[in-house]
């Protein structure tokens, strides 16, 4: 099972874990979050992430999801990337995360693609207005 690590600005990661627990009615295995706080030592964050990846990886690989490309959490992820073993995507959303969890028994590449598809299809305009063309 592909492990999933959330690397986000605090407190997003823990908030996403709480939302996932709500949706799935309990704690989800092989899913962890690291909330990066302002002025946190980047070497410490890197060490926490490396340890989390080691815990989450059962040989199937780990998907690291971060919030904003170019942000501190994402920048800490850059050194974690290991093609085919540790993949990193940015732009976390609940649809993205739920899709990744749903497909995490598949290969890492499939989980990445399904997570990205979940993010794209999850961003929609929600209203019931009738549009006249």
PDB file of C-alpha atoms in Angstrom:
ATOM      1  CA  UNK A   1       0.000   0.000   0.000  1.00  0.00           C
ATOM      2  CA  UNK A   2       1.361   3.391  -1.000  1.00  0.00           C
ATOM      3  CA  UNK A   3       2.079   5.573   2.015  1.00  0.00           C
ATOM      4  CA  UNK A   4       0.970   9.188   1.992  1.00  0.00           C
ATOM      5  CA  UNK A   5       2.790  12.013   3.756  1.00  0.00           C
ATOM      6  CA  UNK A   6       1.332  15.505   3.958  1.00  0.00           C
ATOM      7  CA  UNK A   7       3.931  18.288   4.201  1.00  0.00           C
ATOM      8  CA  UNK A   8       2.089  21.543   4.750  1.00  0.00           C
ATOM      9  CA  UNK A   9       2.091  24.870   6.479  1.00  0.00           C
ATOM     10  CA  UNK A  10       0.692  24.404  10.004  1.00  0.00           C
ATOM     11  CA  UNK A  11      -2.059  23.495  10.779  1.00  0.00           C
ATOM     12  CA  UNK A  12      -3.210  22.281   7.351  1.00  0.00           C
ATOM     13  CA  UNK A  13      -1.821  18.763   7.593  1.00  0.00           C
ATOM     14  CA  UNK A  14      -3.555  17.929  10.854  1.00  0.00           C
ATOM     15  CA  UNK A  15      -6.754  19.534   9.541  1.00  0.00           C
ATOM     16  CA  UNK A  16      -6.648  17.286   6.470  1.00  0.00           C
ATOM     17  CA  UNK A  17      -6.081  14.228   8.686  1.00  0.00           C
ATOM     18  CA  UNK A  18      -9.129  15.199  10.747  1.00  0.00           C
ATOM     19  CA  UNK A  19     -11.222  15.662   7.585  1.00  0.00           C
ATOM     20  CA  UNK A  20     -10.090  12.282   6.238  1.00  0.00           C
ATOM     21  CA  UNK A  21     -10.953  10.616   9.551  1.00  0.00           C
ATOM     22  CA  UNK A  22     -14.389  12.217   9.305  1.00  0.00           C
ATOM     23  CA  UNK A  23     -14.967  10.955   5.747  1.00  0.00           C
ATOM     24  CA  UNK A  24     -13.656   7.434   6.377  1.00  0.00           C
ATOM     25  CA  UNK A  25     -15.103   7.280   9.904  1.00  0.00           C
ATOM     26  CA  UNK A  26     -11.783   6.577  11.552  1.00  0.00           C
ATOM     27  CA  UNK A  27      -8.023   6.838  11.296  1.00  0.00           C
ATOM     28  CA  UNK A  28      -6.564   5.895   7.906  1.00  0.00           C
ATOM     29  CA  UNK A  29      -3.441   3.707   7.912  1.00  0.00           C
ATOM     30  CA  UNK A  30      -0.217   4.693   6.160  1.00  0.00           C
ATOM     31  CA  UNK A  31      -1.118   8.391   6.293  1.00  0.00           C
ATOM     32  CA  UNK A  32       0.806  10.997   8.270  1.00  0.00           C
ATOM     33  CA  UNK A  33       1.207  14.758   8.307  1.00  0.00           C
ATOM     34  CA  UNK A  34       4.025  17.122   9.130  1.00  0.00           C
ATOM     35  CA  UNK A  35       2.859  20.640   9.849  1.00  0.00           C
ATOM     36  CA  UNK A  36       5.728  23.044   9.280  1.00  0.00           C
ATOM     37  CA  UNK A  37       5.623  26.070  11.574  1.00  0.00           C
ATOM     38  CA  UNK A  38       7.154  29.458  10.869  1.00  0.00           C
ATOM     39  CA  UNK A  39      10.892  29.634  11.459  1.00  0.00           C
ATOM     40  CA  UNK A  40      11.177  25.865  11.965  1.00  0.00           C
ATOM     41  CA  UNK A  41      14.666  24.613  11.245  1.00  0.00           C
ATOM     42  CA  UNK A  42      14.648  23.117   7.751  1.00  0.00           C
ATOM     43  CA  UNK A  43      17.110  20.398   8.712  1.00  0.00           C
ATOM     44  CA  UNK A  44      14.696  19.319  11.462  1.00  0.00           C
ATOM     45  CA  UNK A  45      11.811  19.236   8.981  1.00  0.00           C
ATOM     46  CA  UNK A  46      13.915  17.209   6.575  1.00  0.00           C
ATOM     47  CA  UNK A  47      14.775  14.725   9.325  1.00  0.00           C
ATOM     48  CA  UNK A  48      11.114  14.407  10.351  1.00  0.00           C
ATOM     49  CA  UNK A  49      10.106  13.818   6.733  1.00  0.00           C
ATOM     50  CA  UNK A  50      12.812  11.226   6.152  1.00  0.00           C
ATOM     51  CA  UNK A  51      11.733   9.317   9.268  1.00  0.00           C
ATOM     52  CA  UNK A  52       8.055   9.518   8.252  1.00  0.00           C
ATOM     53  CA  UNK A  53       8.809   8.198   4.773  1.00  0.00           C
ATOM     54  CA  UNK A  54      10.706   5.303   6.303  1.00  0.00           C
ATOM     55  CA  UNK A  55       7.701   4.477   8.535  1.00  0.00           C
ATOM     56  CA  UNK A  56       5.178   4.797   5.698  1.00  0.00           C
ATOM     57  CA  UNK A  57       7.053   2.818   3.055  1.00  0.00           C
ATOM     58  CA  UNK A  58       6.209  -0.875   2.959  1.00  0.00           C
ATOM     59  CA  UNK A  59       8.010  -1.213  -0.367  1.00  0.00           C
ATOM     60  CA  UNK A  60       5.154   0.259  -2.418  1.00  0.00           C
ATOM     61  CA  UNK A  61       6.489   3.800  -2.269  1.00  0.00           C
ATOM     62  CA  UNK A  62       5.331   7.035  -0.699  1.00  0.00           C
ATOM     63  CA  UNK A  63       3.395   9.951  -2.121  1.00  0.00           C
ATOM     64  CA  UNK A  64       4.292  13.262  -0.495  1.00  0.00           C
ATOM     65  CA  UNK A  65       1.623  15.908  -0.932  1.00  0.00           C
ATOM     66  CA  UNK A  66       2.471  19.505  -0.149  1.00  0.00           C
ATOM     67  CA  UNK A  67       0.405  22.654  -0.252  1.00  0.00           C
ATOM     68  CA  UNK A  68       2.173  25.373  -2.251  1.00  0.00           C
ATOM     69  CA  UNK A  69       4.993  24.841  -4.703  1.00  0.00           C
ATOM     70  CA  UNK A  70       7.799  27.138  -3.635  1.00  0.00           C
ATOM     71  CA  UNK A  71       6.657  27.277   0.005  1.00  0.00           C
ATOM     72  CA  UNK A  72       8.897  26.104   2.826  1.00  0.00           C
ATOM     73  CA  UNK A  73       7.219  22.675   3.176  1.00  0.00           C
ATOM     74  CA  UNK A  74       7.486  22.085  -0.575  1.00  0.00           C
ATOM     75  CA  UNK A  75      11.084  23.215  -0.620  1.00  0.00           C
ATOM     76  CA  UNK A  76      11.853  20.695   2.111  1.00  0.00           C
ATOM     77  CA  UNK A  77      10.312  17.999  -0.107  1.00  0.00           C
ATOM     78  CA  UNK A  78      12.660  18.556  -3.017  1.00  0.00           C
ATOM     79  CA  UNK A  79      15.436  16.510  -1.491  1.00  0.00           C
ATOM     80  CA  UNK A  80      13.027  13.682  -0.665  1.00  0.00           C
ATOM     81  CA  UNK A  81      12.098  12.929  -4.281  1.00  0.00           C
ATOM     82  CA  UNK A  82      13.209   9.524  -5.521  1.00  0.00           C
ATOM     83  CA  UNK A  83      11.634   8.725  -8.885  1.00  0.00           C
ATOM     84  CA  UNK A  84       9.355   5.718  -8.691  1.00  0.00           C
ATOM     85  CA  UNK A  85       9.810   5.437  -4.940  1.00  0.00           C
ATOM     86  CA  UNK A  86       8.985   8.834  -3.418  1.00  0.00           C
ATOM     87  CA  UNK A  87       6.870  11.125  -5.592  1.00  0.00           C
ATOM     88  CA  UNK A  88       5.912  14.671  -4.668  1.00  0.00           C
ATOM     89  CA  UNK A  89       2.934  16.709  -5.802  1.00  0.00           C
ATOM     90  CA  UNK A  90       1.765  20.180  -4.727  1.00  0.00           C
ATOM     91  CA  UNK A  91      -1.622  21.841  -4.421  1.00  0.00           C
ATOM     92  CA  UNK A  92      -3.266  19.685  -1.787  1.00  0.00           C
ATOM     93  CA  UNK A  93      -7.036  19.656  -1.642  1.00  0.00           C
ATOM     94  CA  UNK A  94      -9.491  17.300  -0.015  1.00  0.00           C
ATOM     95  CA  UNK A  95     -10.608  15.824  -3.365  1.00  0.00           C
ATOM     96  CA  UNK A  96      -6.939  15.196  -4.220  1.00  0.00           C
ATOM     97  CA  UNK A  97      -6.259  13.509  -0.902  1.00  0.00           C
ATOM     98  CA  UNK A  98      -9.419  11.394  -0.917  1.00  0.00           C
ATOM     99  CA  UNK A  99      -8.625  10.173  -4.420  1.00  0.00           C
ATOM    100  CA  UNK A 100      -5.051   9.306  -3.438  1.00  0.00           C
ATOM    101  CA  UNK A 101      -6.292   7.331  -0.432  1.00  0.00           C
ATOM    102  CA  UNK A 102      -8.897   5.530  -2.512  1.00  0.00           C
ATOM    103  CA  UNK A 103      -6.330   4.314  -5.045  1.00  0.00           C
ATOM    104  CA  UNK A 104      -3.351   3.722  -2.740  1.00  0.00           C
ATOM    105  CA  UNK A 105      -3.464  -0.047  -3.150  1.00  0.00           C
ATOM    106  CA  UNK A 106      -2.464   0.521  -6.782  1.00  0.00           C
ATOM    107  CA  UNK A 107       1.031   1.480  -7.966  1.00  0.00           C
ATOM    108  CA  UNK A 108       2.644   4.761  -6.933  1.00  0.00           C
ATOM    109  CA  UNK A 109       2.349   6.136 -10.476  1.00  0.00           C
ATOM    110  CA  UNK A 110      -1.390   5.417 -10.540  1.00  0.00           C
ATOM    111  CA  UNK A 111      -1.857   7.016  -7.117  1.00  0.00           C
ATOM    112  CA  UNK A 112      -0.069  10.160  -8.334  1.00  0.00           C
ATOM    113  CA  UNK A 113      -2.195  10.401 -11.473  1.00  0.00           C
ATOM    114  CA  UNK A 114      -5.446   9.729  -9.623  1.00  0.00           C
ATOM    115  CA  UNK A 115      -4.589  12.321  -6.965  1.00  0.00           C
ATOM    116  CA  UNK A 116      -3.939  14.931  -9.654  1.00  0.00           C
ATOM    117  CA  UNK A 117      -7.168  13.978 -11.435  1.00  0.00           C
ATOM    118  CA  UNK A 118      -9.051  14.267  -8.148  1.00  0.00           C
ATOM    119  CA  UNK A 119      -7.722  17.775  -7.653  1.00  0.00           C
ATOM    120  CA  UNK A 120      -8.701  18.817 -11.159  1.00  0.00           C
ATOM    121  CA  UNK A 121     -12.188  17.351 -11.055  1.00  0.00           C
ATOM    122  CA  UNK A 122     -12.748  18.549  -7.489  1.00  0.00           C
ATOM    123  CA  UNK A 123     -12.337  22.223  -8.325  1.00  0.00           C
ATOM    124  CA  UNK A 124     -15.708  23.183  -9.750  1.00  0.00           C
ATOM    125  CA  UNK A 125     -18.166  26.022  -9.559  1.00  0.00           C
ATOM    126  CA  UNK A 126     -20.966  25.020  -7.216  1.00  0.00           C
ATOM    127  CA  UNK A 127     -24.297  26.640  -7.880  1.00  0.00           C
ATOM    128  CA  UNK A 128     -27.636  25.735  -9.355  1.00  0.00           C
ATOM    129  CA  UNK A 129     -28.131  28.740 -11.605  1.00  0.00           C
ATOM    130  CA  UNK A 130     -29.333  28.078 -15.114  1.00  0.00           C
ATOM    131  CA  UNK A 131     -27.025  29.608 -17.642  1.00  0.00           C
ATOM    132  CA  UNK A 132     -28.547  31.225 -20.718  1.00  0.00           C
ATOM    133  CA  UNK A 133     -26.260  31.125 -23.706  1.00  0.00           C
TER     134      UNK A 133
END
